[in-house]
mmCIF file of C-alpha atoms in Angstrom:
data_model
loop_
_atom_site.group_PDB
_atom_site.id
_atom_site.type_symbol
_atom_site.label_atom_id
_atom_site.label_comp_id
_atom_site.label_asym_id
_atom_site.label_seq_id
_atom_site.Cartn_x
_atom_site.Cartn_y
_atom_site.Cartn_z
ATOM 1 C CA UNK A 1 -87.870 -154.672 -100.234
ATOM 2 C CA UNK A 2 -91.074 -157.016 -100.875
ATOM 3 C CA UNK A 3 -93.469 -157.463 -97.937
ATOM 4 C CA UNK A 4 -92.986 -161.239 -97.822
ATOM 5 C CA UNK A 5 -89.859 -162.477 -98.651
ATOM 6 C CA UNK A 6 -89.184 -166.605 -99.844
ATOM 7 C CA UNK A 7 -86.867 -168.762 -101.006
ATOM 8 C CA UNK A 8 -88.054 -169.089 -104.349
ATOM 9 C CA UNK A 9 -86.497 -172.761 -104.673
ATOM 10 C CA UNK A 10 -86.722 -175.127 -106.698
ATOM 11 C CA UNK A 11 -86.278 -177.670 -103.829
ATOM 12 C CA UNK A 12 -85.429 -181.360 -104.843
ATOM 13 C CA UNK A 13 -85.863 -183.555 -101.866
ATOM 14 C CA UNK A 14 -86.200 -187.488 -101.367
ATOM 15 C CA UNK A 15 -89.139 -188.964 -100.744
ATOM 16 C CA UNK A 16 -89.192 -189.966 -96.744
ATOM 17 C CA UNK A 17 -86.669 -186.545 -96.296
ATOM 18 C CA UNK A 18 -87.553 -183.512 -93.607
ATOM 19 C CA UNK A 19 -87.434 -179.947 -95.417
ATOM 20 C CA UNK A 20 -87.934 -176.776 -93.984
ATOM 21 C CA UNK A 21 -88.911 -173.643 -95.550
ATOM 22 C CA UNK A 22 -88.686 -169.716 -94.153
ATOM 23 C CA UNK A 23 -90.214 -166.508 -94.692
ATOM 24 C CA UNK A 24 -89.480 -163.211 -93.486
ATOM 25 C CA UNK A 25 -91.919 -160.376 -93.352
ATOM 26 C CA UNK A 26 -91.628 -156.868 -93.095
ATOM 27 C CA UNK A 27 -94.429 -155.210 -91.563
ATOM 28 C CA UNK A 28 -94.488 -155.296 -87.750
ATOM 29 C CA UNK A 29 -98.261 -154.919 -87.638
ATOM 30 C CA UNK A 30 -98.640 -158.175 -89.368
ATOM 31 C CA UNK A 31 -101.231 -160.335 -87.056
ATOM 32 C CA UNK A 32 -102.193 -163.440 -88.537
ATOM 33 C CA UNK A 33 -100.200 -165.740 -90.720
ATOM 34 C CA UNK A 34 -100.704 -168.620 -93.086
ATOM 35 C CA UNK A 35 -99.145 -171.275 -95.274
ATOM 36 C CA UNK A 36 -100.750 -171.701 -98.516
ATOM 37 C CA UNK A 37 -100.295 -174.461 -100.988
ATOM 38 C CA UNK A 38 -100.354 -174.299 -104.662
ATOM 39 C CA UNK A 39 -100.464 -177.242 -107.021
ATOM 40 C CA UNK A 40 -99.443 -176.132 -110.750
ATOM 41 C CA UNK A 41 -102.290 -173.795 -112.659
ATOM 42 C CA UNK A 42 -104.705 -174.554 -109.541
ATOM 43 C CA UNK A 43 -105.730 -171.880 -106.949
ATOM 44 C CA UNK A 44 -103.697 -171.361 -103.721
ATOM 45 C CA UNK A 45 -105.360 -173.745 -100.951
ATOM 46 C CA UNK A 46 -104.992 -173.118 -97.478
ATOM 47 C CA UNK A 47 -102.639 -175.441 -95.515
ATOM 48 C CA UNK A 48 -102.280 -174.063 -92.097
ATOM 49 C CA UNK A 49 -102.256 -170.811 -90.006
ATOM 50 C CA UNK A 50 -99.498 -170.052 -88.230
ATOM 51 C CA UNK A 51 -99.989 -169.508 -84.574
ATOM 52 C CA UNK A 52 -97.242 -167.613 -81.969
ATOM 53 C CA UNK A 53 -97.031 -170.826 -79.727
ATOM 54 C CA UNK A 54 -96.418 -172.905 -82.969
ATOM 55 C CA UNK A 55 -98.514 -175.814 -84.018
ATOM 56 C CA UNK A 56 -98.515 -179.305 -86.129
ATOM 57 C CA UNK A 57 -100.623 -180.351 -88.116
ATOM 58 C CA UNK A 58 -100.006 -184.142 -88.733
ATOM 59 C CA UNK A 59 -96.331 -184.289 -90.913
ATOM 60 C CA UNK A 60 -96.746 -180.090 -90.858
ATOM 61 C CA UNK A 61 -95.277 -177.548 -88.316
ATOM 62 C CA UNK A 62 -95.138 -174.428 -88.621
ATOM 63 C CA UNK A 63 -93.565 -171.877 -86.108
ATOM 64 C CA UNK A 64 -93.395 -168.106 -85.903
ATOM 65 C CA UNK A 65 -90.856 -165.708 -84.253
ATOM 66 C CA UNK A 66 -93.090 -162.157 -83.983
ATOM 67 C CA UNK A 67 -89.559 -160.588 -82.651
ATOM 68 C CA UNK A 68 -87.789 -161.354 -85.907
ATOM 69 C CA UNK A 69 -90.119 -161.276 -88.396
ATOM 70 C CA UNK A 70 -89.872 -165.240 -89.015
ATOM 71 C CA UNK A 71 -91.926 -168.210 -89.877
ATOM 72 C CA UNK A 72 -91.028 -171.433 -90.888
ATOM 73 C CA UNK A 73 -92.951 -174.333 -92.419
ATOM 74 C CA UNK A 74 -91.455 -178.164 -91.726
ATOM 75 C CA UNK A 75 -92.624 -180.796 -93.507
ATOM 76 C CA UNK A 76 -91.369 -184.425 -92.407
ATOM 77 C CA UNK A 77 -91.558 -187.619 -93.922
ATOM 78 C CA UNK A 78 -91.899 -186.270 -97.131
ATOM 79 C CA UNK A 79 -94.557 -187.783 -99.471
ATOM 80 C CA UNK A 80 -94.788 -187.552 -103.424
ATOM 81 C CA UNK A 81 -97.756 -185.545 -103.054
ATOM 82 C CA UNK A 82 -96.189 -183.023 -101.266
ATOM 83 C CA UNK A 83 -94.702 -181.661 -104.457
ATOM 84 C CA UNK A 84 -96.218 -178.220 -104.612
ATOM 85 C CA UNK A 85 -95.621 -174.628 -103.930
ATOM 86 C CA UNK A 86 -95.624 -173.077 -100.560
ATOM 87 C CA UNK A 87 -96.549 -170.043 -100.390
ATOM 88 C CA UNK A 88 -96.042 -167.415 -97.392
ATOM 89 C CA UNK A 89 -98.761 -165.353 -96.120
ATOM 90 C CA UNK A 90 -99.141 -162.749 -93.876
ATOM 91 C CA UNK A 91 -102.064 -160.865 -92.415
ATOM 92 C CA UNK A 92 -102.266 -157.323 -90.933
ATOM 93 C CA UNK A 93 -105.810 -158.218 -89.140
ATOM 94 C CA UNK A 94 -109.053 -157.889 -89.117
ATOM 95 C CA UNK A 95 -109.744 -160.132 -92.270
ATOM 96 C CA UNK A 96 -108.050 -157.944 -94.610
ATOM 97 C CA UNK A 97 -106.118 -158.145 -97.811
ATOM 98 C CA UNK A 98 -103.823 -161.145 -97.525
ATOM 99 C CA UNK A 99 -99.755 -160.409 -98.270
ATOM 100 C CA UNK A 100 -98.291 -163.615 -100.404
ATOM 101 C CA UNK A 101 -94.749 -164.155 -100.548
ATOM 102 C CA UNK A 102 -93.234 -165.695 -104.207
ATOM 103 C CA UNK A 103 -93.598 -169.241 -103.373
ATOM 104 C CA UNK A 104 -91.489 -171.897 -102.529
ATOM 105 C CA UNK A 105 -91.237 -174.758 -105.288
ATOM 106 C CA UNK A 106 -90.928 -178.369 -103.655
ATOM 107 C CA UNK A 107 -90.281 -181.452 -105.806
ATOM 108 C CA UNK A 108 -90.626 -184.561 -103.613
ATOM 109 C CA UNK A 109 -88.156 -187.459 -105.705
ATOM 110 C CA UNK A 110 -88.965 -190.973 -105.704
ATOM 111 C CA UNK B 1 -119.861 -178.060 -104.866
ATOM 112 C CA UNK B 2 -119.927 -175.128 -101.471
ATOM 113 C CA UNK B 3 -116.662 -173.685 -102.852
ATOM 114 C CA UNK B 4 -116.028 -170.437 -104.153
ATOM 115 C CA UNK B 5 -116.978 -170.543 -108.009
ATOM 116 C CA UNK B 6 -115.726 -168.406 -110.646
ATOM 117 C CA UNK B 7 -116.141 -168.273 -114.429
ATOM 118 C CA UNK B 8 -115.454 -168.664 -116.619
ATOM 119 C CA UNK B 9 -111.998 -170.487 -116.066
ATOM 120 C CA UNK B 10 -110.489 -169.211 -119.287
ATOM 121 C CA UNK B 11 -110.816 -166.076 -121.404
ATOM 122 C CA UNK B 12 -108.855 -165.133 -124.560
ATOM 123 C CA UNK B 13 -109.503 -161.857 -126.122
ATOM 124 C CA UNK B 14 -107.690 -159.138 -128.118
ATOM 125 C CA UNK B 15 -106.483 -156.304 -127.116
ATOM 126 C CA UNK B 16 -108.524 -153.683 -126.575
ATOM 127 C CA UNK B 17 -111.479 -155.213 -125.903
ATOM 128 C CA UNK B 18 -113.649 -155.077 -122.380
ATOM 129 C CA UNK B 19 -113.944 -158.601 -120.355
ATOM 130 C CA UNK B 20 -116.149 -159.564 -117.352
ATOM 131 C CA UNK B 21 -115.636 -162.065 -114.896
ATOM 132 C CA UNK B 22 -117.425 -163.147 -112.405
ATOM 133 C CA UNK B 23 -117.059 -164.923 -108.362
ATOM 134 C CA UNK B 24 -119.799 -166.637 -105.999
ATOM 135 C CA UNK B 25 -118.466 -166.953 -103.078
ATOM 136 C CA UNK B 26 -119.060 -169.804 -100.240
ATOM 137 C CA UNK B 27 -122.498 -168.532 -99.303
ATOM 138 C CA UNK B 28 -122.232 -167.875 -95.391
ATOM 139 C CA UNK B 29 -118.554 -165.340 -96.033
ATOM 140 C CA UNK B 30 -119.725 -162.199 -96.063
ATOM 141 C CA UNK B 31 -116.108 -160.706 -97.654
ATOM 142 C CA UNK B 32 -115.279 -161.360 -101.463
ATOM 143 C CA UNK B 33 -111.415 -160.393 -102.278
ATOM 144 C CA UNK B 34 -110.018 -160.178 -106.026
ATOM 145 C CA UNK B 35 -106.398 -161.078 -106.396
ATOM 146 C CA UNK B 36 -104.085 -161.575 -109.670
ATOM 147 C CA UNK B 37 -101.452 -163.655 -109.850
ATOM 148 C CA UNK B 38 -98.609 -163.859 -112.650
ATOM 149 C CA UNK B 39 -96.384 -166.707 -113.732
ATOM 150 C CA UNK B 40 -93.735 -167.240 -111.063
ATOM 151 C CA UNK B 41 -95.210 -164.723 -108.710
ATOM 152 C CA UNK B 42 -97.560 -164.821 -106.004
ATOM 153 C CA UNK B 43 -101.471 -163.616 -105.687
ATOM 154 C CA UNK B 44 -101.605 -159.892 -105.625
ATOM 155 C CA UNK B 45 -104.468 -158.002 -103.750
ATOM 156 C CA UNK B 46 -106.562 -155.911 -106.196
ATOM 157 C CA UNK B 47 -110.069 -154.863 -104.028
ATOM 158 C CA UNK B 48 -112.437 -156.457 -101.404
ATOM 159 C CA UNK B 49 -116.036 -156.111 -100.475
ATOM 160 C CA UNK B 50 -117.823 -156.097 -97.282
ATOM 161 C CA UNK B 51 -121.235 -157.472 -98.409
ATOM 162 C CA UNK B 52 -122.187 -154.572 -100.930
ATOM 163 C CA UNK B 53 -119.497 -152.331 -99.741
ATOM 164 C CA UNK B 54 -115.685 -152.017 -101.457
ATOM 165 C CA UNK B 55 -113.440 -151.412 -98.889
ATOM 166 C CA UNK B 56 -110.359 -151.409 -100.202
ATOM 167 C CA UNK B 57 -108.512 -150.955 -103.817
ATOM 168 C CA UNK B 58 -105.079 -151.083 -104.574
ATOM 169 C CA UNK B 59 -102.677 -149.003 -106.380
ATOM 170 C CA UNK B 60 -103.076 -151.492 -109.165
ATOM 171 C CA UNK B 61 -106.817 -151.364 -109.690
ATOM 172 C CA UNK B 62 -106.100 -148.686 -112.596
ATOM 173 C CA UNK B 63 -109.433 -146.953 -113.928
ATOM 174 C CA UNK B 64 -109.838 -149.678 -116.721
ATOM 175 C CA UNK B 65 -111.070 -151.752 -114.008
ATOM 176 C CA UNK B 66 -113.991 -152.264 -112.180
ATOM 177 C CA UNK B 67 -115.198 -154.542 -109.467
ATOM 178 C CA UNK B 68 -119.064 -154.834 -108.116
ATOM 179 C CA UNK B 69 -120.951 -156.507 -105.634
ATOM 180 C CA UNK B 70 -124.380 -155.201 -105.766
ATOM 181 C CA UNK B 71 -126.490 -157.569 -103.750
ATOM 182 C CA UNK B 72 -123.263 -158.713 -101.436
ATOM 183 C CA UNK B 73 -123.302 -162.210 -102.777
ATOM 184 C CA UNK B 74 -121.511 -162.577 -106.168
ATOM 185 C CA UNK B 75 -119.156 -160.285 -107.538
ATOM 186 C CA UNK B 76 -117.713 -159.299 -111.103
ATOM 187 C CA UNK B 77 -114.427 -157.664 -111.995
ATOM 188 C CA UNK B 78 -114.751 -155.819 -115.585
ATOM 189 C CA UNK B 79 -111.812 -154.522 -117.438
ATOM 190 C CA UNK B 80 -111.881 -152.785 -120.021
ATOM 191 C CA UNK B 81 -109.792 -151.585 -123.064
ATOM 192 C CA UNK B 82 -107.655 -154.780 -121.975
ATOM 193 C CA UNK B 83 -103.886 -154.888 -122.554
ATOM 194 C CA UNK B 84 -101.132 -157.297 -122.967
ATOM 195 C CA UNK B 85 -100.141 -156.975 -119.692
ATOM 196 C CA UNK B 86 -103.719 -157.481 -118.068
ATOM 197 C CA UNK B 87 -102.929 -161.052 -118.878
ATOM 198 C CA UNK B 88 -102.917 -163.220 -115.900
ATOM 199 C CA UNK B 89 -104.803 -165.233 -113.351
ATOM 200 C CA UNK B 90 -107.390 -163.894 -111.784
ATOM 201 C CA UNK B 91 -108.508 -164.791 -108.608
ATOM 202 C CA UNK B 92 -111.946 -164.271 -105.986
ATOM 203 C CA UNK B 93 -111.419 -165.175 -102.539
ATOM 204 C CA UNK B 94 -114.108 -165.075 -99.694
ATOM 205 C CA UNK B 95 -113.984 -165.232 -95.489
ATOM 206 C CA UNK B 96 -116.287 -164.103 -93.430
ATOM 207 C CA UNK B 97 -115.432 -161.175 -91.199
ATOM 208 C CA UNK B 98 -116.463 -162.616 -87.663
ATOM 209 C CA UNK B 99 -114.818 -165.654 -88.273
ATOM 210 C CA UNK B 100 -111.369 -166.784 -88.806
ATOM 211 C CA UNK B 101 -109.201 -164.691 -91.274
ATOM 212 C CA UNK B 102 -108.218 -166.905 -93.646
ATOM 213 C CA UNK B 103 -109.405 -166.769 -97.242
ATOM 214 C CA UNK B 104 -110.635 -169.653 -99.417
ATOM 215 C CA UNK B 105 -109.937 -169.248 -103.204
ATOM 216 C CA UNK B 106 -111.593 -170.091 -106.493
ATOM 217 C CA UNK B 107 -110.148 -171.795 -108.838
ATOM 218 C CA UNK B 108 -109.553 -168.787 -111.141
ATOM 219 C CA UNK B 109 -109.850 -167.329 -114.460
ATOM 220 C CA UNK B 110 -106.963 -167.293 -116.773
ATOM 221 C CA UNK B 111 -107.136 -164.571 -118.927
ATOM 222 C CA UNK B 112 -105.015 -164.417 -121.968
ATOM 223 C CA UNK B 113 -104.772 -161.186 -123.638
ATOM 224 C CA UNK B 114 -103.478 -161.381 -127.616
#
């Protein structure tokens, strides 16, 4: 069983459209979590951690369920530019190796 | 440009021969992380660095490569007797240990072994 386990996609979504991607992770020491985005042939970017109480970033939220192994990324009103992939990260502390998932492919439609 | 730089972006070589890449990371991070990623997959740890220190390697570091730090600021990742298989896209990553833990990424170096 992988470590960090996506939906590999592809998503095709209308522009304007909420989608929601999950993750689940294996290892119950995990501590810190993080959606990454990655743009075709371009380096993962960071696009937000992923914090127990959940948080939003703008059009972003992202949640976490520590009990179950679970987070989720939401993105709503979707925008062209959101076309990407999303990438699932996980942690085990103290600024250590980081655990990436497959990706998630996203194609925002006009 | 404070990013983390590496070059150079692209390498082709044939097999068998020995390449060298290297990664400056942002200048305050004190921890430099090599990853590789292949097509359809994503970024797989390979070592990190403490300033001059390597931490940690994993399982898929074989002995053909080799990753330094020497002064703690810029790093290089040397592999030699490269395969078909070594081809892929490298990546350096820094963060700074007292500080949050997420990692900011290069822009890589796509290696293409023929």
């Amino acid at each position: 069983r992988k470590e960090v386990e996506q939906d590999p996609g592809p998503f095709n979504v209308p522009e304007g459209a909420t989608v929601a991607f999950n993750c689940t992770y294996s290892n119950s020491a995990s501590q810190s979590f993080f959606w990454y985005r990655q743009d075709c042939r371009k380096e993962p970017k960071l696009l937000m951690s992923v914090y127990s109480s959940g948080n939003e970033d703008g059009r972003f939220t992202a949640q976490l369920n520590r009990a179950s192994q679970y987070i989720s990324l939401l993105i709503r009103d979707s925008k062209l530019s959101d076309s990407a992939t999303y990438l699932c990260v996980v942690n085990r502390g103290g600024n250590e190796k980081l655990t990436f998932g497959t990706g998630t492919r996203l194609t925002i439609i006009p | 440009d404070t990013g983390v730089s590496q070059d150079p972006r692209h390498k082709i070589t044939k097999r068998g021969q020995n390449v060298t890449f290297r990664c400056d990371p942002i200048s305050e991070h004190n921890r430099l992380y090599w990853y590789r990623q292949t097509l359809g997959q994503g970024p797989e740890f390979l070592t990190y660095f403490q300033n001059e220190a390597q931490l940690e390697k994993s399982r898929l570091l074989s002995d053909r490569f080799s990753a330094e730090r020497p002064k703690g600021s810029f790093s290089t990742l040397e592999i030699q007797r490269t395969e078909q298989g070594d081809s892929a896209m490298y990546l350096c990553a820094s963060s700074h240990s007292g500080g949050a833990p997420a990692q900011y990424f290069g822009p890589g170096t796509r290696l293409t072994v023929l």
